[in-house]
Short mmCIF file of C-alpha atoms in Angstrom, two decimals:
data_model
loop_
_atom_site.label_atom_id
_atom_site.label_comp_id
_atom_site.label_asym_id
_atom_site.label_seq_id
_atom_site.Cartn_x
_atom_site.Cartn_y
_atom_site.Cartn_z
CA UNK A 29 16.02 20.84 0.81
CA UNK A 30 16.11 21.03 4.59
CA UNK A 31 19.14 21.94 6.69
CA UNK A 32 18.40 18.82 8.76
CA UNK A 33 18.35 16.29 5.92
CA UNK A 34 20.91 16.03 3.12
CA UNK A 35 18.11 14.84 0.81
CA UNK A 36 14.45 15.74 0.19
CA UNK A 37 11.81 14.32 2.54
CA UNK A 38 10.15 12.66 -0.46
CA UNK A 39 13.29 10.54 -0.94
CA UNK A 40 13.28 9.53 2.72
CA UNK A 41 9.64 8.43 2.48
CA UNK A 42 10.33 6.51 -0.73
CA UNK A 43 13.23 4.67 0.90
CA UNK A 44 11.09 3.83 3.92
CA UNK A 45 8.32 2.46 1.70
CA UNK A 46 10.87 0.47 -0.34
CA UNK A 47 12.04 -1.15 2.89
CA UNK A 48 8.43 -2.04 3.77
CA UNK A 49 7.87 -3.45 0.28
CA UNK A 50 10.96 -5.62 0.70
CA UNK A 51 9.61 -6.77 4.07
CA UNK A 52 6.34 -7.77 2.39
CA UNK A 53 8.25 -9.64 -0.33
CA UNK A 54 10.25 -11.45 2.34
CA UNK A 55 7.06 -12.36 4.23
CA UNK A 56 5.58 -13.77 1.03
CA UNK A 57 8.77 -15.75 0.44
CA UNK A 58 8.24 -17.42 3.83
CA UNK A 59 4.87 -18.78 2.66
CA UNK A 60 6.66 -20.94 0.07
CA UNK A 61 3.87 -20.29 -2.43
CA UNK A 62 4.53 -19.77 -6.13
CA UNK A 63 5.53 -16.21 -7.00
CA UNK A 64 2.74 -16.25 -9.57
CA UNK A 65 0.34 -15.74 -6.66
CA UNK A 66 2.21 -12.61 -5.59
CA UNK A 67 2.33 -11.23 -9.13
CA UNK A 68 -1.29 -12.11 -9.86
CA UNK A 69 -2.71 -10.61 -6.68
CA UNK A 70 -0.41 -7.61 -6.30
CA UNK A 71 -2.69 -5.03 -7.95
CA UNK A 72 -5.97 -6.50 -6.64
CA UNK A 73 -6.29 -3.84 -3.89
CA UNK A 74 -6.72 -1.24 -6.66
CA UNK A 75 -10.23 -2.61 -7.10
CA UNK A 76 -11.00 -0.01 -4.42
CA UNK A 77 -10.84 2.64 -7.15
CA UNK A 78 -14.22 1.39 -8.36
CA UNK A 79 -15.70 3.35 -5.46
CA UNK A 80 -15.05 6.53 -7.41
CA UNK A 81 -17.95 5.56 -9.68
CA UNK A 82 -20.18 6.53 -6.74
CA UNK A 83 -18.52 9.94 -6.30
CA UNK A 84 -15.42 11.51 -4.77
CA UNK A 85 -16.37 11.06 -1.10
CA UNK A 86 -17.42 7.42 -1.44
CA UNK A 87 -14.49 6.71 -3.74
CA UNK A 88 -11.99 8.10 -1.26
CA UNK A 89 -13.53 6.13 1.62
CA UNK A 90 -13.49 2.82 -0.28
CA UNK A 91 -10.02 3.44 -1.74
CA UNK A 92 -8.67 4.23 1.72
CA UNK A 93 -10.29 1.08 3.13
CA UNK A 94 -8.36 -0.96 0.55
CA UNK A 95 -5.14 0.99 1.15
CA UNK A 96 -4.92 1.28 4.92
CA UNK A 97 -1.80 -0.32 6.35
CA UNK A 98 -3.50 -1.03 9.67
CA UNK A 99 -6.15 -3.10 7.91
CA UNK A 100 -3.45 -5.11 6.11
CA UNK A 101 -1.81 -5.88 9.45
CA UNK A 102 -5.16 -6.77 11.00
CA UNK A 103 -5.94 -9.21 8.17
CA UNK A 104 -2.47 -10.76 8.43
CA UNK A 105 -2.75 -11.00 12.22
CA UNK A 106 -6.15 -12.67 11.98
CA UNK A 107 -4.64 -15.11 9.49
CA UNK A 108 -1.92 -16.03 11.96
CA UNK A 109 -4.37 -16.25 14.87
CA UNK A 110 -6.90 -18.34 12.93
CA UNK A 111 -4.23 -20.32 11.10
CA UNK A 112 -5.65 -19.17 7.76
CA UNK A 113 -3.01 -19.01 5.06
CA UNK A 114 -5.51 -17.23 2.80
CA UNK A 115 -5.86 -14.35 5.27
CA UNK A 116 -2.10 -14.26 5.84
CA UNK A 117 -1.50 -13.97 2.08
CA UNK A 118 -4.20 -11.30 1.75
CA UNK A 119 -2.54 -9.26 4.49
CA UNK A 120 0.92 -9.65 2.96
CA UNK A 121 -0.27 -8.70 -0.53
CA UNK A 122 -2.19 -5.71 0.80
CA UNK A 123 0.79 -4.58 2.91
CA UNK A 124 3.17 -4.92 -0.05
CA UNK A 125 0.82 -3.16 -2.46
CA UNK A 126 0.38 -0.24 -0.07
CA UNK A 127 4.15 0.16 0.32
CA UNK A 128 4.55 0.11 -3.48
CA UNK A 129 1.82 2.72 -3.96
CA UNK A 130 3.22 5.01 -1.28
CA UNK A 131 6.72 4.63 -2.70
CA UNK A 132 5.29 6.04 -5.95
CA UNK A 133 3.51 8.87 -4.13
CA UNK A 134 -0.02 7.43 -4.07
CA UNK A 135 -1.24 8.06 -0.57
CA UNK A 136 -4.57 7.87 1.20
CA UNK A 137 -7.16 9.99 -0.57
CA UNK A 138 -8.99 13.10 0.52
CA UNK A 139 -12.66 13.38 -0.42
CA UNK A 140 -12.06 16.30 -2.78
CA UNK A 141 -10.56 14.05 -5.47
CA UNK A 142 -8.35 11.10 -6.36
CA UNK A 143 -5.23 13.20 -6.90
CA UNK A 144 -5.38 14.74 -3.40
CA UNK A 145 -3.51 12.49 -0.96
CA UNK A 146 -1.92 12.62 2.47
CA UNK A 147 1.45 12.58 0.65
CA UNK A 148 0.55 15.62 -1.43
CA UNK A 149 -1.14 16.20 -4.75
CA UNK A 150 -0.43 13.52 -7.35
CA UNK A 151 1.29 14.93 -10.41
CA UNK A 152 2.32 18.17 -8.73
CA UNK A 153 6.02 18.77 -8.18
#
């Protein structure tokens, strides 16, 4: 524990990601679509893990493409600009999924393996 924070940095990051997840949930609420869409599409970005069938480097690149917050915001922004509800929903789902993953400690991947992320090694305490 740091002398500057009364709690571990991991907790601070988890709280930040929880807030972003709640923002994504609120944004989806504004679409007035059935919550079944949110539930049904929520884990779709994990299709990026299929890239690992082609090796660690390709897997990390594809996974990171499907889990990059900037891309989620770009898709959402294009949806707003082009008046495409489909793109807006895709951006919201992607944004929400990323926040959920990061809240659990699943960060962007390094090419040396799935468990090596920008948030630290998965499964290591």
